[in-house]
Amino acid sequence: MSRTLLLPPHHYLNDGFGVRSWLLTRDHKRIGLLYLAAVTFFFFVGGAFAVLIRLELTTPAGDMVTDETYNKLFTMHGVMMVFFFLIPAIPSVLGNFLIPIMIGAKDLAFPKLNLASWYIYILGALFTLYALIAGGVDTGWTFYAPFSTVSSTTNVIPTAVGIFITGFSSILTGLNFIVTVHQMRAPGMTWFRLPLFVWAIYATSLIMVLGTPVLAITILLVAAERLFHFGFFDPTLGGDPVLFQHLFWFYSHPAVYIMVLPAMGVISELVAAFCRKQVFGYKFVAFASLGIAVLGFLVWGHHMFVAGQSVYAALIFSLLSFLVAIPSAVKVFNWTATMYKGSVSWSTPMLYAIGFIGLFTIGGFTGLFLAAIGLDVHVTDTYFIVAHFHYIMVGGTIMGYLGGLHYWWPKISGRMYNEALAKISAAIIFVGFNLTFFPQFVVGYLGMPRRYHAYPPEFQVLNVLSSAGASILGVGYLIPMVYLIWSLRYGRLAGSNPWGAVGLEWSTSSPPPTQNFEETPIVTWDAYEYPTPVEGRVV
Amino acid sequence: MWSGTPLFPESASTMAPRVDALYLFLVALSAFFSLLIAGLIVYYAVKFRRRSPDSVGARIHGGLVLEITWTVIPFLITMVIFVWGASVFFAMSRPPDETLNIYVVGKQWMWKFQHLDGQREINELHVPVGRAVKLIMTSEDVIHDLFVPAFRIKADVVPGRYTHIWFEPTKAGRYHLFCAEYCGTRHSGMTGQVVVMEEDDYQTWLSGGVQEGSLAAAGEKLFNDLACNTCHRSDAQGRGPMLQNLFGSTQVLHDGSKAVVDEAFLRESILTPARRITAGFQPVMPAFQGIVSEEGLLELIEYVKSLKTQSQGPDIRPQTGGPQPGEATPARRPETR
Amino acid sequence: MSDSPTTHREHHPALAHHFGSLAEQKEASTLGMWVFLVTEVLFFGGLFATYAIYRGWYPEAFAAASHELDIMLGAINTAVLITSSLTMALAVHAAQTGDRRRLMIMLVATMVLGCAFLGIKGVEYHEKFVAHHVPGLDFQFEKEYFRHAQIFFSLYFVMTGLHALHMIIGLGIMAWMLRWSWNGTITRDYASPVEISGLYWHFVDIVWIFLFPLLYLIGRHG
């Protein structure tokens, strides 16, 4: 790349200055950055709780914090990470920024609704922060009844209200994406020419729109029971506590696909770009996203194998849980095959993509352990589960998020980050992550239950390893904050296509103009259509 | 430090080896495929490493044969795992016919165990080796979960209903017992031990300790204290069904439906009888919700179970009409969820 | 959707900059409203599922509790709401044909009927309060069905309360449409806001059409 690159004279970042131009923006790119600030804040707050948890667990006795405090720590860690980081991160940051550009549109279908979604998220976040400051919540992020509706003496209602409100941010974002992808594609951008990231976000949006309302109603019923003693889940009032679990997991299982599908979409983009090659089996990967979304709604009972549902219900959920694993496996195979005879770059985003594939594979396999009911009975509610979902959420989603952030950073900011530091952090994160969570599989099978403040001494060594890993992981996450922010001012200019990738986002300037394109593109090529080697240069 | 660190749990029940076999198979399967994929990725990343800044990858769209292969083979493998897991689960869900029954009441934050002969234990459960034990469990407050890692068994303990779990210990020793469903402040303190003893030692233990009388005897006392006997009696004064041989029989209820008289049925009949009026009887029984504790319920249930006469069929003689002995027993109305 | 910046096409004041034409904008907003109504189906769906489960378990208690509802007021409300959907449909038609006067009359009629609905609901709630049928507030019911009638009434209040909330929001939307009709924003070319408001209103009506028999008419046949 030439060193005499200049920033474009007019782009979305210098189109208006001052707080009002940001807080009242309708530009999907600025809104994506508003979300970036918000989710980063919650990531570090949730992360701070994780640090405290792991510190406490270095010793078998509950000696660092009281029982009650510990219960609040893991609850708030879960609530913040799930609802305020993992669910919005990729869709609301990267999705908001990229979807219109990737389809050749000027903005999302409903820009004002997009801004409103951010404010709704912030409002929900404020309620939850209030609950935190007022003393926290101790129900676990799953707030099972009747403990949450009858027994807990902590700030259940403010937290519930916060999550309820933020849920609408999710619903409206999903609605916006669905209408945008249907209605706003540029001429020639047919469905099967869409980047796979768009397919993934579209599938995710279907889940957001169909699943989140059920969580909303569940929260409403919990609040009604707690405030007005309406008996829905409390057996002393004639209610059924297991009904809560059905309603809760009906959303919360698809929710995990809201968290991982966008990351898979990012990986498709990264693998294609950093192998300069079409994604192997494009249509299979696209349909796999839809398949995961549909099947994901049919498996919620696998969280309840020991909760007292009937044997036959358990069998059906087990069978379907195995089926939902297949499309994920298909994607992993397709990404691997894409690398064959690719032109493989070892840039940081590709390192994150490779890390994702490895860690998601392990997390996904341990999902098979859990779908096998006879085995799940032993490992459910232990650290085996904790390890499983962290492999997917952290080893999967967060790696995908960071990979995407690095890949599109030059497009978002116009500048490149320090590659050496970035590679080092990726390595630190990978090592720290595995050291944190692999021992948890072992200690879980040994029988250490989750949400335990104190534990039998024979589990200590594995816990110490895990906590050591956590400290490394924490450092790994802090370093990118530093160099990414540094690059905003001092990073070398990137130019419109620093990676030599194909995709509409790389055909416009870095940073893009407010209306995304100088002229509406007319698409006549497939996604990931790299020139043949004979044709030579990409850029 | 390392010597005290096990990496694999003890195996102390008949189910444990079955669960472990499935686990180890899955570990091997996962390790194989994970290493295969990781290996391929690393190999491709090295072999096809970008040599010049402008080079691109080959033009390959995909391959239908490959797609089908790597869809069908995982599907077949997962179906094998499914069947295997299901068969282990069936064995876990079906206790043998002859079991040593023990009642369990979980409450924040302790476990109460009640042996049929009256032995009560808190947070410690003594059982004999080599006999199938069934735990019938309920909670007094929120959802708990009884988990014994060494037996590889676990089940939620739910307020308002009975759940059960069974195991057959194979090795004497002391094993961890944990609450495995978050239940509030002292959730991590709600732990205990299962003490498995050789049969002789177990008998010794049973006969030692303060004899409070069997659960059934306590139930009989409660039955009389609560004046149940004023209606449930065998003479013309009785307004309620007689209880001899009632447990395990199938009854026709006043709305025409049928129900098997199990622990859950009896529990509901005592707490909210209006739902469980037997055909031919008036709905006059008072509800004992809030009057009888969970332990009291277990005692009453054991007492009713103990009421067996020499006659063959149900021996209920309602004052007005009703099912006669020998009438065809109707289908069961699903109740226990 | 090509939009060359050099030719200056006539730009309808209501056309947002990111759409190529009013037709595109209308298609997008219509699809958006339909997607939103799907989310509402799932939202109420959770409640209906809960209702179905408890009614399946406690049919007699539910029937007994349902008999305590005022079927006359419920039926009147049903008629009121169906009529309001008629006036709404007429409003939409008026908008599409550019009949500003009739549009405003029909919008007002819809709002009046909506207020009537809420008023009658208020009367019903008051009746229930006086009869001690509000769970958690000194609830009283025949002993036989006490516990499970509480569940019925809990569901009654949450379901009808949520429905009423949606009605109130609907009234707000109608007021907004009234303002736009009055100040000339709604024209024959730009009638889509009224159309999609109509979709919302009809949906709220349909929810009530399910609620009425499920809550008021249990066991009333024969």
mmCIF file of C-alpha atoms in Angstrom, chain B residues 25-303:
data_model
loop_
_atom_site.group_PDB
_atom_site.id
_atom_site.type_symbol
_atom_site.label_atom_id
_atom_site.label_comp_id
_atom_site.label_asym_id
_atom_site.label_seq_id
_atom_site.Cartn_x
_atom_site.Cartn_y
_atom_site.Cartn_z
ATOM 1 C CA PHE B 25 -16.137 -42.782 23.886
ATOM 2 C CA LEU B 26 -17.173 -39.173 23.377
ATOM 3 C CA VAL B 27 -13.825 -37.900 24.617
ATOM 4 C CA ALA B 28 -12.063 -40.120 22.114
ATOM 5 C CA LEU B 29 -14.418 -39.121 19.296
ATOM 6 C CA SER B 30 -14.065 -35.435 20.059
ATOM 7 C CA ALA B 31 -10.322 -35.621 20.406
ATOM 8 C CA PHE B 32 -10.023 -37.439 17.112
ATOM 9 C CA PHE B 33 -12.124 -35.022 15.105
ATOM 10 C CA SER B 34 -10.834 -31.923 16.844
ATOM 11 C CA LEU B 35 -7.252 -32.907 16.192
ATOM 12 C CA LEU B 36 -8.132 -33.815 12.633
ATOM 13 C CA ILE B 37 -9.693 -30.453 11.947
ATOM 14 C CA ALA B 38 -7.034 -28.534 13.849
ATOM 15 C CA GLY B 39 -4.375 -30.478 12.028
ATOM 16 C CA LEU B 40 -5.879 -29.782 8.631
ATOM 17 C CA ILE B 41 -6.225 -26.103 9.398
ATOM 18 C CA VAL B 42 -2.654 -25.743 10.566
ATOM 19 C CA TYR B 43 -1.425 -27.793 7.628
ATOM 20 C CA TYR B 44 -3.336 -25.694 5.105
ATOM 21 C CA ALA B 45 -2.311 -22.484 6.802
ATOM 22 C CA VAL B 46 1.302 -23.448 6.384
ATOM 23 C CA LYS B 47 1.200 -25.184 3.030
ATOM 24 C CA PHE B 48 -0.868 -22.513 1.323
ATOM 25 C CA ARG B 49 0.661 -19.585 3.107
ATOM 26 C CA ARG B 50 0.427 -16.421 1.051
ATOM 27 C CA ARG B 51 3.754 -16.049 -0.760
ATOM 28 C CA SER B 52 3.251 -12.757 -2.537
ATOM 29 C CA PRO B 53 1.038 -9.832 -1.559
ATOM 30 C CA ASP B 54 -1.156 -10.079 -4.644
ATOM 31 C CA SER B 55 -1.731 -13.811 -4.849
ATOM 32 C CA VAL B 56 -5.248 -15.189 -4.686
ATOM 33 C CA GLY B 57 -6.694 -18.583 -3.936
ATOM 34 C CA ALA B 58 -7.880 -21.187 -6.383
ATOM 35 C CA ARG B 59 -11.343 -20.949 -7.924
ATOM 36 C CA ILE B 60 -13.190 -23.712 -6.139
ATOM 37 C CA HIS B 61 -16.916 -23.318 -5.450
ATOM 38 C CA GLY B 62 -17.686 -26.466 -3.584
ATOM 39 C CA GLY B 63 -18.346 -30.145 -3.978
ATOM 40 C CA LEU B 64 -21.677 -31.872 -3.567
ATOM 41 C CA VAL B 65 -20.184 -35.257 -2.767
ATOM 42 C CA LEU B 66 -18.136 -33.798 0.050
ATOM 43 C CA GLU B 67 -21.114 -31.879 1.424
ATOM 44 C CA ILE B 68 -23.269 -34.961 1.480
ATOM 45 C CA THR B 69 -20.525 -37.047 3.014
ATOM 46 C CA TRP B 70 -19.798 -34.672 5.822
ATOM 47 C CA THR B 71 -23.478 -34.262 6.543
ATOM 48 C CA VAL B 72 -24.430 -37.911 6.501
ATOM 49 C CA ILE B 73 -21.490 -39.266 8.477
ATOM 50 C CA PRO B 74 -21.920 -36.829 11.398
ATOM 51 C CA PHE B 75 -25.634 -37.558 11.303
ATOM 52 C CA LEU B 76 -25.014 -41.281 11.658
ATOM 53 C CA ILE B 77 -22.477 -40.779 14.402
ATOM 54 C CA THR B 78 -24.819 -38.507 16.357
ATOM 55 C CA MET B 79 -27.608 -41.041 16.050
ATOM 56 C CA VAL B 80 -25.359 -43.681 17.578
ATOM 57 C CA ILE B 81 -24.608 -41.357 20.474
ATOM 58 C CA PHE B 82 -28.296 -40.564 20.820
ATOM 59 C CA VAL B 83 -29.308 -44.195 21.105
ATOM 60 C CA TRP B 84 -26.503 -44.946 23.522
ATOM 61 C CA GLY B 85 -27.350 -41.946 25.698
ATOM 62 C CA ALA B 86 -31.030 -42.808 25.586
ATOM 63 C CA SER B 87 -30.429 -46.365 26.696
ATOM 64 C CA VAL B 88 -28.383 -45.220 29.680
ATOM 65 C CA PHE B 89 -31.130 -42.753 30.466
ATOM 66 C CA PHE B 90 -33.836 -45.395 30.329
ATOM 67 C CA ALA B 91 -31.907 -47.463 32.831
ATOM 68 C CA MET B 92 -31.634 -44.424 35.075
ATOM 69 C CA SER B 93 -35.342 -43.664 34.826
ATOM 70 C CA ARG B 94 -36.647 -47.116 35.595
ATOM 71 C CA PRO B 95 -35.914 -48.285 39.103
ATOM 72 C CA PRO B 96 -36.061 -52.039 39.631
ATOM 73 C CA ASP B 97 -39.233 -53.419 41.182
ATOM 74 C CA GLU B 98 -37.669 -54.065 44.566
ATOM 75 C CA THR B 99 -36.080 -50.982 46.023
ATOM 76 C CA LEU B 100 -35.183 -49.751 49.439
ATOM 77 C CA ASN B 101 -37.194 -46.522 49.616
ATOM 78 C CA ILE B 102 -35.975 -43.499 51.456
ATOM 79 C CA TYR B 103 -37.720 -40.146 51.601
ATOM 80 C CA VAL B 104 -35.832 -36.930 51.081
ATOM 81 C CA VAL B 105 -36.920 -33.425 51.897
ATOM 82 C CA GLY B 106 -34.701 -30.617 50.684
ATOM 83 C CA LYS B 107 -34.957 -27.212 52.173
ATOM 84 C CA GLN B 108 -32.794 -24.128 52.289
ATOM 85 C CA TRP B 109 -30.060 -25.205 53.076
ATOM 86 C CA MET B 110 -30.074 -28.800 54.265
ATOM 87 C CA TRP B 111 -31.083 -32.286 53.313
ATOM 88 C CA LYS B 112 -33.425 -34.303 55.483
ATOM 89 C CA PHE B 113 -33.501 -38.042 54.965
ATOM 90 C CA GLN B 114 -36.131 -40.321 56.409
ATOM 91 C CA HIS B 115 -35.765 -44.062 56.459
ATOM 92 C CA LEU B 116 -38.961 -46.053 56.573
ATOM 93 C CA ASP B 117 -38.200 -47.524 59.934
ATOM 94 C CA GLY B 118 -37.977 -44.097 61.446
ATOM 95 C CA GLN B 119 -34.293 -43.259 61.240
ATOM 96 C CA ARG B 120 -33.850 -39.610 60.449
ATOM 97 C CA GLU B 121 -30.660 -38.126 59.073
ATOM 98 C CA ILE B 122 -29.598 -34.638 58.237
ATOM 99 C CA ASN B 123 -27.084 -34.137 55.419
ATOM 100 C CA GLU B 124 -25.860 -37.697 55.738
ATOM 101 C CA LEU B 125 -27.427 -40.720 54.106
ATOM 102 C CA HIS B 126 -26.550 -44.269 55.101
ATOM 103 C CA VAL B 127 -27.264 -46.967 52.541
ATOM 104 C CA PRO B 128 -26.176 -50.565 52.063
ATOM 105 C CA VAL B 129 -23.971 -51.881 49.278
ATOM 106 C CA GLY B 130 -25.550 -53.978 46.587
ATOM 107 C CA ARG B 131 -29.183 -53.012 47.072
ATOM 108 C CA ALA B 132 -31.214 -50.767 44.838
ATOM 109 C CA VAL B 133 -32.191 -47.626 46.711
ATOM 110 C CA LYS B 134 -34.965 -45.305 45.574
ATOM 111 C CA LEU B 135 -35.138 -41.773 46.877
ATOM 112 C CA ILE B 136 -38.536 -40.087 46.840
ATOM 113 C CA MET B 137 -37.894 -36.393 47.087
ATOM 114 C CA THR B 138 -39.605 -33.076 47.518
ATOM 115 C CA SER B 139 -38.671 -29.584 48.536
ATOM 116 C CA GLU B 140 -40.106 -27.363 51.192
ATOM 117 C CA ASP B 141 -39.287 -24.132 49.467
ATOM 118 C CA VAL B 142 -37.388 -23.615 46.197
ATOM 119 C CA ILE B 143 -35.963 -26.009 43.614
ATOM 120 C CA HIS B 144 -32.921 -27.962 44.776
ATOM 121 C CA ASP B 145 -31.132 -30.867 43.159
ATOM 122 C CA LEU B 146 -29.660 -33.966 44.697
ATOM 123 C CA PHE B 147 -26.370 -34.920 43.079
ATOM 124 C CA VAL B 148 -23.994 -37.744 43.976
ATOM 125 C CA PRO B 149 -21.061 -37.592 41.545
ATOM 126 C CA ALA B 150 -19.733 -41.007 42.503
ATOM 127 C CA PHE B 151 -23.065 -42.577 41.508
ATOM 128 C CA ARG B 152 -23.409 -40.362 38.407
ATOM 129 C CA ILE B 153 -26.982 -39.524 39.307
ATOM 130 C CA LYS B 154 -28.799 -36.289 39.755
ATOM 131 C CA ALA B 155 -32.409 -35.074 39.913
ATOM 132 C CA ASP B 156 -34.139 -31.816 40.697
ATOM 133 C CA VAL B 157 -36.042 -31.636 43.956
ATOM 134 C CA VAL B 158 -39.131 -29.549 43.270
ATOM 135 C CA PRO B 159 -41.604 -27.940 45.670
ATOM 136 C CA GLY B 160 -45.164 -29.068 45.175
ATOM 137 C CA ARG B 161 -44.389 -32.463 43.738
ATOM 138 C CA TYR B 162 -42.398 -35.635 44.204
ATOM 139 C CA THR B 163 -39.448 -36.589 42.048
ATOM 140 C CA HIS B 164 -37.487 -39.749 42.379
ATOM 141 C CA ILE B 165 -34.073 -41.162 41.648
ATOM 142 C CA TRP B 166 -32.532 -44.575 42.158
ATOM 143 C CA PHE B 167 -29.085 -46.085 42.460
ATOM 144 C CA GLU B 168 -27.363 -49.288 43.512
ATOM 145 C CA PRO B 169 -24.083 -48.681 45.342
ATOM 146 C CA THR B 170 -21.267 -51.023 44.498
ATOM 147 C CA LYS B 171 -18.542 -49.953 46.866
ATOM 148 C CA ALA B 172 -18.508 -49.024 50.516
ATOM 149 C CA GLY B 173 -17.201 -45.593 51.314
ATOM 150 C CA ARG B 174 -18.117 -41.975 51.855
ATOM 151 C CA TYR B 175 -19.137 -39.959 48.815
ATOM 152 C CA HIS B 176 -19.948 -36.337 48.244
ATOM 153 C CA LEU B 177 -23.554 -35.292 48.035
ATOM 154 C CA PHE B 178 -24.199 -31.842 46.565
ATOM 155 C CA CYS B 179 -27.135 -29.595 45.918
ATOM 156 C CA ALA B 180 -26.855 -28.930 42.213
ATOM 157 C CA GLU B 181 -29.584 -26.379 41.556
ATOM 158 C CA TYR B 182 -28.877 -22.878 42.733
ATOM 159 C CA CYS B 183 -31.159 -22.223 45.673
ATOM 160 C CA GLY B 184 -30.006 -19.092 47.397
ATOM 161 C CA THR B 185 -27.427 -17.840 49.820
ATOM 162 C CA ARG B 186 -26.030 -21.069 51.219
ATOM 163 C CA HIS B 187 -26.364 -23.141 48.069
ATOM 164 C CA SER B 188 -22.707 -24.169 48.215
ATOM 165 C CA GLY B 189 -23.172 -25.168 51.823
ATOM 166 C CA MET B 190 -26.020 -27.519 51.075
ATOM 167 C CA THR B 191 -23.760 -30.517 50.850
ATOM 168 C CA GLY B 192 -23.460 -33.803 52.637
ATOM 169 C CA GLN B 193 -22.264 -37.347 52.371
ATOM 170 C CA VAL B 194 -23.628 -40.652 51.262
ATOM 171 C CA VAL B 195 -22.220 -43.338 53.534
ATOM 172 C CA VAL B 196 -22.304 -46.704 51.823
ATOM 173 C CA MET B 197 -21.867 -49.609 54.180
ATOM 174 C CA GLU B 198 -21.547 -53.335 53.847
ATOM 175 C CA GLU B 199 -24.886 -54.977 54.579
ATOM 176 C CA ASP B 200 -23.936 -56.141 58.078
ATOM 177 C CA ASP B 201 -22.611 -52.753 59.083
ATOM 178 C CA TYR B 202 -25.738 -51.191 57.694
ATOM 179 C CA GLN B 203 -27.981 -53.424 59.777
ATOM 180 C CA THR B 204 -25.937 -52.564 62.816
ATOM 181 C CA TRP B 205 -26.293 -48.900 62.066
ATOM 182 C CA LEU B 206 -30.031 -49.232 61.540
ATOM 183 C CA SER B 207 -30.651 -50.896 64.856
ATOM 184 C CA GLY B 208 -28.450 -48.449 66.717
ATOM 185 C CA GLY B 209 -29.411 -44.891 67.345
ATOM 186 C CA VAL B 210 -32.558 -43.528 68.937
ATOM 187 C CA GLN B 211 -35.559 -45.515 67.877
ATOM 188 C CA GLU B 212 -38.307 -43.117 67.071
ATOM 189 C CA GLY B 213 -40.551 -45.661 65.535
ATOM 190 C CA SER B 214 -41.147 -46.239 61.898
ATOM 191 C CA LEU B 215 -42.427 -43.593 59.537
ATOM 192 C CA ALA B 216 -45.660 -45.540 59.250
ATOM 193 C CA ALA B 217 -46.125 -45.560 63.019
ATOM 194 C CA ALA B 218 -45.549 -41.819 63.116
ATOM 195 C CA GLY B 219 -48.070 -41.519 60.332
ATOM 196 C CA GLU B 220 -50.649 -43.452 62.258
ATOM 197 C CA LYS B 221 -50.219 -41.147 65.204
ATOM 198 C CA LEU B 222 -50.592 -38.081 62.981
ATOM 199 C CA PHE B 223 -53.636 -39.665 61.338
ATOM 200 C CA ASN B 224 -55.325 -39.859 64.678
ATOM 201 C CA ASP B 225 -54.072 -36.506 65.931
ATOM 202 C CA LEU B 226 -55.565 -34.789 62.889
ATOM 203 C CA ALA B 227 -58.817 -36.687 63.357
ATOM 204 C CA CYS B 228 -58.651 -38.292 59.944
ATOM 205 C CA ASN B 229 -60.063 -41.386 61.574
ATOM 206 C CA THR B 230 -63.393 -39.667 62.204
ATOM 207 C CA CYS B 231 -64.272 -39.956 58.515
ATOM 208 C CA HIS B 232 -61.963 -42.624 57.193
ATOM 209 C CA ARG B 233 -63.344 -45.528 59.218
ATOM 210 C CA SER B 234 -65.001 -48.783 58.446
ATOM 211 C CA ASP B 235 -68.359 -48.338 60.079
ATOM 212 C CA ALA B 236 -71.530 -46.515 59.074
ATOM 213 C CA GLN B 237 -70.201 -43.263 60.508
ATOM 214 C CA GLY B 238 -67.438 -43.088 57.950
ATOM 215 C CA ARG B 239 -67.907 -40.395 55.329
ATOM 216 C CA GLY B 240 -64.607 -40.997 53.563
ATOM 217 C CA PRO B 241 -63.223 -43.887 51.558
ATOM 218 C CA MET B 242 -61.592 -46.616 53.550
ATOM 219 C CA LEU B 243 -57.880 -46.727 53.086
ATOM 220 C CA GLN B 244 -57.076 -50.416 53.259
ATOM 221 C CA ASN B 245 -55.217 -51.565 50.147
ATOM 222 C CA LEU B 246 -55.809 -48.163 48.625
ATOM 223 C CA PHE B 247 -52.192 -47.495 47.696
ATOM 224 C CA GLY B 248 -51.400 -48.731 44.208
ATOM 225 C CA SER B 249 -55.026 -49.257 43.202
ATOM 226 C CA THR B 250 -56.836 -47.359 40.473
ATOM 227 C CA GLN B 251 -59.780 -45.223 41.501
ATOM 228 C CA VAL B 252 -62.608 -43.609 39.593
ATOM 229 C CA LEU B 253 -62.995 -39.978 40.553
ATOM 230 C CA HIS B 254 -66.214 -37.998 40.764
ATOM 231 C CA ASP B 255 -65.729 -36.444 37.345
ATOM 232 C CA GLY B 256 -65.415 -39.848 35.732
ATOM 233 C CA SER B 257 -61.650 -39.786 35.293
ATOM 234 C CA LYS B 258 -59.392 -42.420 36.722
ATOM 235 C CA ALA B 259 -56.246 -42.126 38.772
ATOM 236 C CA VAL B 260 -53.657 -44.471 40.181
ATOM 237 C CA VAL B 261 -53.204 -43.952 43.899
ATOM 238 C CA ASP B 262 -49.494 -43.178 44.215
ATOM 239 C CA GLU B 263 -47.553 -40.863 46.517
ATOM 240 C CA ALA B 264 -48.511 -37.801 44.480
ATOM 241 C CA PHE B 265 -52.194 -38.735 44.568
ATOM 242 C CA LEU B 266 -52.190 -39.143 48.314
ATOM 243 C CA ARG B 267 -50.315 -35.898 48.771
ATOM 244 C CA GLU B 268 -52.831 -33.989 46.716
ATOM 245 C CA SER B 269 -55.774 -35.728 48.396
ATOM 246 C CA ILE B 270 -54.584 -34.472 51.728
ATOM 247 C CA LEU B 271 -53.612 -30.949 50.674
ATOM 248 C CA THR B 272 -56.420 -30.102 48.258
ATOM 249 C CA PRO B 273 -58.990 -32.866 48.364
ATOM 250 C CA ALA B 274 -61.516 -31.048 46.177
ATOM 251 C CA ARG B 275 -59.545 -32.169 43.144
ATOM 252 C CA ARG B 276 -59.433 -35.771 44.193
ATOM 253 C CA ILE B 277 -62.929 -36.720 45.305
ATOM 254 C CA THR B 278 -63.562 -40.401 44.679
ATOM 255 C CA ALA B 279 -66.776 -41.182 42.840
ATOM 256 C CA GLY B 280 -69.676 -41.668 45.156
ATOM 257 C CA PHE B 281 -68.351 -39.507 47.963
ATOM 258 C CA GLN B 282 -69.305 -35.992 48.947
ATOM 259 C CA PRO B 283 -66.673 -33.269 48.752
ATOM 260 C CA VAL B 284 -66.598 -32.637 52.469
ATOM 261 C CA MET B 285 -62.976 -33.371 53.340
ATOM 262 C CA PRO B 286 -61.213 -30.262 54.615
ATOM 263 C CA ALA B 287 -58.020 -29.185 52.900
ATOM 264 C CA PHE B 288 -54.869 -29.691 54.943
ATOM 265 C CA GLN B 289 -52.723 -27.262 52.938
ATOM 266 C CA GLY B 290 -50.658 -25.330 55.465
ATOM 267 C CA ILE B 291 -51.616 -27.649 58.291
ATOM 268 C CA VAL B 292 -49.469 -30.671 57.480
ATOM 269 C CA SER B 293 -45.720 -30.293 56.866
ATOM 270 C CA GLU B 294 -43.827 -32.131 54.120
ATOM 271 C CA GLU B 295 -42.515 -34.606 56.675
ATOM 272 C CA GLY B 296 -46.007 -35.098 58.036
ATOM 273 C CA LEU B 297 -47.202 -35.876 54.538
ATOM 274 C CA LEU B 298 -44.510 -38.511 54.116
ATOM 275 C CA GLU B 299 -45.490 -40.115 57.410
ATOM 276 C CA LEU B 300 -49.168 -40.204 56.455
ATOM 277 C CA ILE B 301 -48.318 -41.643 53.047
ATOM 278 C CA GLU B 302 -46.215 -44.394 54.588
ATOM 279 C CA TYR B 303 -49.047 -45.149 57.010
#
